[in-house]
Coordinates of C-alpha atoms in Angstrom, one line a residue:
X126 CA 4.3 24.5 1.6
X127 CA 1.6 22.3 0.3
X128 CA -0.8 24.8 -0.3
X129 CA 1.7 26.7 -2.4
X130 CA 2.6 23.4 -4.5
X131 CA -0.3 22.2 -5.4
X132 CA -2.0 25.0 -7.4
X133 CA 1.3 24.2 -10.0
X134 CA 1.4 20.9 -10.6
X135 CA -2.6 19.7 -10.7
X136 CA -4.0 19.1 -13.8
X137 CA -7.5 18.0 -14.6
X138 CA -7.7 14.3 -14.8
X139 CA -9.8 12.5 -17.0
X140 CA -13.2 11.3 -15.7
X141 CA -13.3 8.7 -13.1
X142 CA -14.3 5.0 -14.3
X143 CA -16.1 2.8 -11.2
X144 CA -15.2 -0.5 -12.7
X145 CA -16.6 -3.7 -10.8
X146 CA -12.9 -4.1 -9.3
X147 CA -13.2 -0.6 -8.0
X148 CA -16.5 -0.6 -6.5
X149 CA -15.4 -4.0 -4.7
X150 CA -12.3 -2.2 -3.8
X151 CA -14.0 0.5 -2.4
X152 CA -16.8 -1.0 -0.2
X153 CA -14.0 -3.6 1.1
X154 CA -11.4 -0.9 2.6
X155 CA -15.0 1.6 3.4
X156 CA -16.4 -1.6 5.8
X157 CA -12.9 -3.5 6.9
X158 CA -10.9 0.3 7.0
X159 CA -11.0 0.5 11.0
X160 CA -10.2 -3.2 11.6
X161 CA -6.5 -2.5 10.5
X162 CA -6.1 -0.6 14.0
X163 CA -5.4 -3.7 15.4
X164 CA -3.1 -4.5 13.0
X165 CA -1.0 -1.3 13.1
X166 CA -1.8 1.7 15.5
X167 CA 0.1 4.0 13.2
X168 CA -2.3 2.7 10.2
X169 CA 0.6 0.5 8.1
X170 CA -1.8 -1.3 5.9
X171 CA 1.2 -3.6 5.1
X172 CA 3.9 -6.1 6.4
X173 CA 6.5 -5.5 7.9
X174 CA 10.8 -5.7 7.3
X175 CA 12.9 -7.4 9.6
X176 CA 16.6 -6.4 10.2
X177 CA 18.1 -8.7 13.2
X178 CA 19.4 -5.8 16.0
X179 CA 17.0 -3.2 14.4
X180 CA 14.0 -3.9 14.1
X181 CA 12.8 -6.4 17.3
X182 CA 11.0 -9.6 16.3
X183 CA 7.8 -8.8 18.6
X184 CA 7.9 -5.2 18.0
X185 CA 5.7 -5.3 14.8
X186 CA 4.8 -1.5 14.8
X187 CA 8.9 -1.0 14.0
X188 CA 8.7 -3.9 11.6
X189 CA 6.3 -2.0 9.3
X190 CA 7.8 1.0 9.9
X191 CA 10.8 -0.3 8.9
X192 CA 9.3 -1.2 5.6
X193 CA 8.4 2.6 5.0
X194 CA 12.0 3.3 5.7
X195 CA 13.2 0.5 3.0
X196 CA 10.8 1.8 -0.1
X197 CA 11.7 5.5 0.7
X198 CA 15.4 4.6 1.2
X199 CA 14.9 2.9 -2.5
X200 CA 13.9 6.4 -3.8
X201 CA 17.8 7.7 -3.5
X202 CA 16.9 10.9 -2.1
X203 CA 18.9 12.5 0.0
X204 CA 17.6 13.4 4.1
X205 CA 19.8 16.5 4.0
X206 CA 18.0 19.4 3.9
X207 CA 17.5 20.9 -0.3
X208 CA 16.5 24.4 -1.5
X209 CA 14.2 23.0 -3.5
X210 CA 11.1 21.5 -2.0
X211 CA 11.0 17.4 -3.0
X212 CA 7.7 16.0 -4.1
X213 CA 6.8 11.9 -3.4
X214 CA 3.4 10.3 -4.3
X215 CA 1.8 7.3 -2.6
X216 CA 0.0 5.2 -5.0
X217 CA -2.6 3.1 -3.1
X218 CA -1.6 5.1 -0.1
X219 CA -4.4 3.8 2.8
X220 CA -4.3 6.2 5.7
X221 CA -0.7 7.7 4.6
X222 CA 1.6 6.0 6.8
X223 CA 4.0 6.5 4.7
X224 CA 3.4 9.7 3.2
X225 CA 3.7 11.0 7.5
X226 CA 6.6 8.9 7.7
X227 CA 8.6 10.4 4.3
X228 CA 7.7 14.3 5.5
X229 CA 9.4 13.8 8.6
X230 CA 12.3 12.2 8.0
X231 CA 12.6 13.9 4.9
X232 CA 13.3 17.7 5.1
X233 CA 12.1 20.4 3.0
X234 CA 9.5 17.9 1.5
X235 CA 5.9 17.2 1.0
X236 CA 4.0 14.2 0.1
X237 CA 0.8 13.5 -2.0
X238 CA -1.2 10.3 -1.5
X239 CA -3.8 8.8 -4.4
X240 CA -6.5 6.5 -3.3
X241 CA -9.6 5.7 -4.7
X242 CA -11.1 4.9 -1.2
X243 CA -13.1 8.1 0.3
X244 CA -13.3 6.6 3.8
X245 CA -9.4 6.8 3.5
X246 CA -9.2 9.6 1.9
X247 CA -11.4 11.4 5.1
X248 CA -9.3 9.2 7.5
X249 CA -6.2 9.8 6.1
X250 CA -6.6 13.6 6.1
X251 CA -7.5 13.5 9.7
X252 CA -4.5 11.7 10.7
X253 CA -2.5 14.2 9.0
X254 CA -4.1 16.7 10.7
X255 CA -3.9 15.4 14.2
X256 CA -0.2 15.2 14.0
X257 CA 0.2 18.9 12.7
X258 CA 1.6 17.5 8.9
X259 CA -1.9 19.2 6.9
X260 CA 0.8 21.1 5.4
X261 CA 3.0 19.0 4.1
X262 CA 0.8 15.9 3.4
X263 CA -2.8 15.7 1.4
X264 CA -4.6 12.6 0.6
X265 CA -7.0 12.9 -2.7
X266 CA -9.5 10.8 -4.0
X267 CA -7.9 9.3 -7.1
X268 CA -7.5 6.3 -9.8
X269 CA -3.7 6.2 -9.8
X270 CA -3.5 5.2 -13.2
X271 CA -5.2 8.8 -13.8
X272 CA -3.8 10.9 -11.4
X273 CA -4.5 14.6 -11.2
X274 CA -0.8 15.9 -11.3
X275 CA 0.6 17.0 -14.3
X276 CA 3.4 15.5 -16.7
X277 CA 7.1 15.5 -14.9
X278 CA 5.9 17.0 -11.4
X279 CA 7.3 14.4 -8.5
X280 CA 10.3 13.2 -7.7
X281 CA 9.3 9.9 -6.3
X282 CA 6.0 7.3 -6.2
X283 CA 5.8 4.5 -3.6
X284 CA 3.4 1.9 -3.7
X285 CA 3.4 -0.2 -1.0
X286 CA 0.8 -3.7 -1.3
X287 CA -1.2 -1.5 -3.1
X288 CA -0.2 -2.5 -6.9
X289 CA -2.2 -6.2 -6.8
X290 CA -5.4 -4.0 -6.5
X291 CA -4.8 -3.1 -10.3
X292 CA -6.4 -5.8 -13.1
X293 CA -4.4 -7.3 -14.9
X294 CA -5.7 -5.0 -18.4
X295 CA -4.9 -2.0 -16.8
X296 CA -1.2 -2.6 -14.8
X297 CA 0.2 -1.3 -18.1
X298 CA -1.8 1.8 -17.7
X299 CA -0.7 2.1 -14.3
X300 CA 3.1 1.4 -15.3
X301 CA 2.6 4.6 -18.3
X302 CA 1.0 7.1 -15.7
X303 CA 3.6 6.5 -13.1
X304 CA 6.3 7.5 -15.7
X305 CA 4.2 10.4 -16.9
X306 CA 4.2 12.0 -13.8
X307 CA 7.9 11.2 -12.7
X308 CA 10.4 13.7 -13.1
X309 CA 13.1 12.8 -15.5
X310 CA 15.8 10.6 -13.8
X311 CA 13.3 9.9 -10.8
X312 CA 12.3 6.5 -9.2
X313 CA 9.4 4.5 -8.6
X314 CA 9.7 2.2 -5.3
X315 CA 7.6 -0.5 -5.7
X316 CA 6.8 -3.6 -3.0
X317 CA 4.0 -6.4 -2.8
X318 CA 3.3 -10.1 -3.4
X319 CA 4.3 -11.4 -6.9
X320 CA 4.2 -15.2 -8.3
X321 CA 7.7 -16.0 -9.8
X322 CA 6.3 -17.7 -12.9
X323 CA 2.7 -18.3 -14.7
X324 CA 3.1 -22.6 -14.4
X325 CA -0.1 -23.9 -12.7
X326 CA -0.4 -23.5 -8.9
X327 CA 0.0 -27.4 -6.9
X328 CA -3.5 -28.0 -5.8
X329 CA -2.8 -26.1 -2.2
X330 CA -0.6 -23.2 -3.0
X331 CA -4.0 -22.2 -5.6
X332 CA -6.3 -22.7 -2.6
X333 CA -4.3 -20.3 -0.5
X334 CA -3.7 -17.7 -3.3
X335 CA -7.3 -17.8 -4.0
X336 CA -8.8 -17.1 -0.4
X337 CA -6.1 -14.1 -0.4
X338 CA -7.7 -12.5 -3.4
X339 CA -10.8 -12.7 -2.0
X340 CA -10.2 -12.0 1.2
X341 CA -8.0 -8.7 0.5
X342 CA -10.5 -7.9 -2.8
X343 CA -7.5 -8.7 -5.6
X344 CA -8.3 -10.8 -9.0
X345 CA -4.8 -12.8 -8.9
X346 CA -1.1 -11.5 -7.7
X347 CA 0.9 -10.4 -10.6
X348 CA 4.0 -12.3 -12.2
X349 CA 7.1 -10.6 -11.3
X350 CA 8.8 -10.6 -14.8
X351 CA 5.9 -9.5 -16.5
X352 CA 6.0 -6.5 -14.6
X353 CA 9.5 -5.5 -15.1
X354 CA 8.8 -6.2 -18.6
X355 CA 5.7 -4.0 -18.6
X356 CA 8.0 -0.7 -16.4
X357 CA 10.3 -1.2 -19.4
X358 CA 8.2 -0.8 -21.8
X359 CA 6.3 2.6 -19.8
X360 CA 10.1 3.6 -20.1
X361 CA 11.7 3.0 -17.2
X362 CA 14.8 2.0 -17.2
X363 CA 17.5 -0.1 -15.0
X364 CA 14.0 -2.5 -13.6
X365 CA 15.6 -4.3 -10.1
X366 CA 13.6 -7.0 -8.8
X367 CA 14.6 -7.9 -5.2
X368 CA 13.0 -10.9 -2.9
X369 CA 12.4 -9.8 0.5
X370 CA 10.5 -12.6 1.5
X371 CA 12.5 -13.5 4.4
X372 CA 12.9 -9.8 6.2
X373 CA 8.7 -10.1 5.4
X374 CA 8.0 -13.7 7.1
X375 CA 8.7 -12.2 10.7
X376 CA 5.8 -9.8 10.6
X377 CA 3.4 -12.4 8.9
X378 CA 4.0 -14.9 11.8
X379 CA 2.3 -11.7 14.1
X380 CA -1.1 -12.4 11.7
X381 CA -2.6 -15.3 14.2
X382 CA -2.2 -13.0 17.7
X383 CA -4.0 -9.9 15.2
X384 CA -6.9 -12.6 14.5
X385 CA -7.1 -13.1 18.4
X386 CA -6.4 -9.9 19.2
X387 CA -9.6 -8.2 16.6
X388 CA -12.1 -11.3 17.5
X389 CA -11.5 -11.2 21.4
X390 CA -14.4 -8.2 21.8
X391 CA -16.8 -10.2 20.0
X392 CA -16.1 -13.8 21.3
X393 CA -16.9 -12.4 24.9
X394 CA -19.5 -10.0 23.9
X395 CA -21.3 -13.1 21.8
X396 CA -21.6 -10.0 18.7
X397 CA -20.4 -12.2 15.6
X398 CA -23.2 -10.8 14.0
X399 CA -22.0 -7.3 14.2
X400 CA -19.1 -8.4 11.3
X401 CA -19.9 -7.7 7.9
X402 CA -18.9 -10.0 5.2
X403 CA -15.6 -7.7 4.3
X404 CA -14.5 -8.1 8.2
X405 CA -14.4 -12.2 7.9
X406 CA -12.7 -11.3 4.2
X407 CA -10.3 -9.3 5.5
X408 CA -9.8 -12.1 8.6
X409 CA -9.6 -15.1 6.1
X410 CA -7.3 -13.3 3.6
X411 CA -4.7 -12.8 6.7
X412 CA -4.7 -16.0 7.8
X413 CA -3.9 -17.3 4.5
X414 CA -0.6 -15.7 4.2
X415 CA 0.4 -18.1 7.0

């Protein structure tokens, strides 16, 4: 169990930093954290992954459940039931989805998620709660590039959209801690938005990108080849990229009947006031990715 885990593989981490980025971070997700209801009852703070026959094109809860199903299958680890008891963390986990997700499809298994976000961190617990999974999922309140678990204790970290949150100074620091904590031979599953090359933006596609970052609190979307650069140089070794953009696009075309959907309530009720300035961030950066 949980309880019976965690005592062995904590460690003290070092104290917390509150950069700029962070604070940002946090008072974004703390104001804008309910609106993603709308988005995803189940609390997928993601996209989805479209599989034609599987996954049905207006059925966007199976979408991003589907893309849980596609990082964890990434980890390699076997559903069949183990003697040991396997061990995932959720970098960036929101309300742990996909720590929930992993524990039950996974048995004899428990899952850990990091975020630096107390709202979610309260929320998140609570979900786990409700569904009766307290004890095989926790979420604490932590900087995944200084995570509280000791050196070689899980055998798997996700991070799903959550990796773009990380500056640009520190994604090596987050690329060194993720090995640190990895047990030898284990895998980091990895998915988000990446630019394919560092050449100047045309005129639009830098307007977009720009109302993302500010509209989902990130500095700039990393360059895909500069992170498997920086993974093989934490140590990692046999760094595959893949482009999923395509199984993606279905579940981003949902974004305009979300916007309708969230803004219904306040168009009739005349409340626009009620919306804080990370609620029309949140909005604008959504409505972007079309």
């Amino acid at each position: 169990s949980l309880k019976s885990i965690l005592p062995t593989i904590l460690r003290q981490a070092k104290p917390k930093v509150i950069t700029p980025t962070i604070e940002k971070i946090i008072e974004y997700y703390s104001v804008a954290g309910n609106d993603f209801y709308s988005w995803s009852p189940g609390w997928n703070i993601h996209f989805g992954y479209y599989i034609r026959g599987v996954t049905p094109f207006f059925n966007r809860e199976k979408m991003l459940s589907q893309m849980n199903t596609q990082v964890l299958n990434r980890l390699a680890l076997p559903k069949t039931h183990t003697d040991n008891t396997r061990i995932i963390i959720d970098l960036g986990c929101g309300m742990g989805a996909t720590s929930r997700q992993f524990v039950k499809e996974y048995p004899n298994s428990v899952a850990i998620g990091i975020t630096i976000v107390p709202f979610q961190v309260e929320k998140g617990n609570k979900l786990h709660k409700e569904e009766g999974l307290e004890d095989k999922v926790i979420t604490l309140e932590a900087d995944y590039k200084n995570t509280p678990l000791q050196d070689n204790s899980v055998d798997g970290a996700v991070a799903i959209e959550s990796y773009s949150s990380c500056e640009f100074a520190e994604k090596k620091m987050f690329a060194e801690e993720v090995f640190r904590i990895l047990k030898p031979g284990a895998k980091l599953s990895l998915c988000d938005g990446f630019l394919k090359h560092d050449k100047p933006l045309s005129p639009l596609f830098e307007y977009f990108h720009r109302h993302i970052c500010e509209g989902w609190a990130l500095s700039r979307f990393s360059n895909i080849h500069t992170l498997k650069k920086t993974l093989h140089e934490a140590g990692f070794v046999d760094v595959k990229a893949e482009n999923i953009s395509w199984k993606v696009a279905p579940s981003v075309t949902q974004v305009p009947a979300t916007f309708i959907k969230f803004m219904l309530p306040y168009l009739l009720k005349f409340q626009f006031s009620k919306l804080k300035k990370e609620n029309w961030n949140n909005l604008k950066g959504s409505f972007m990715t079309m």
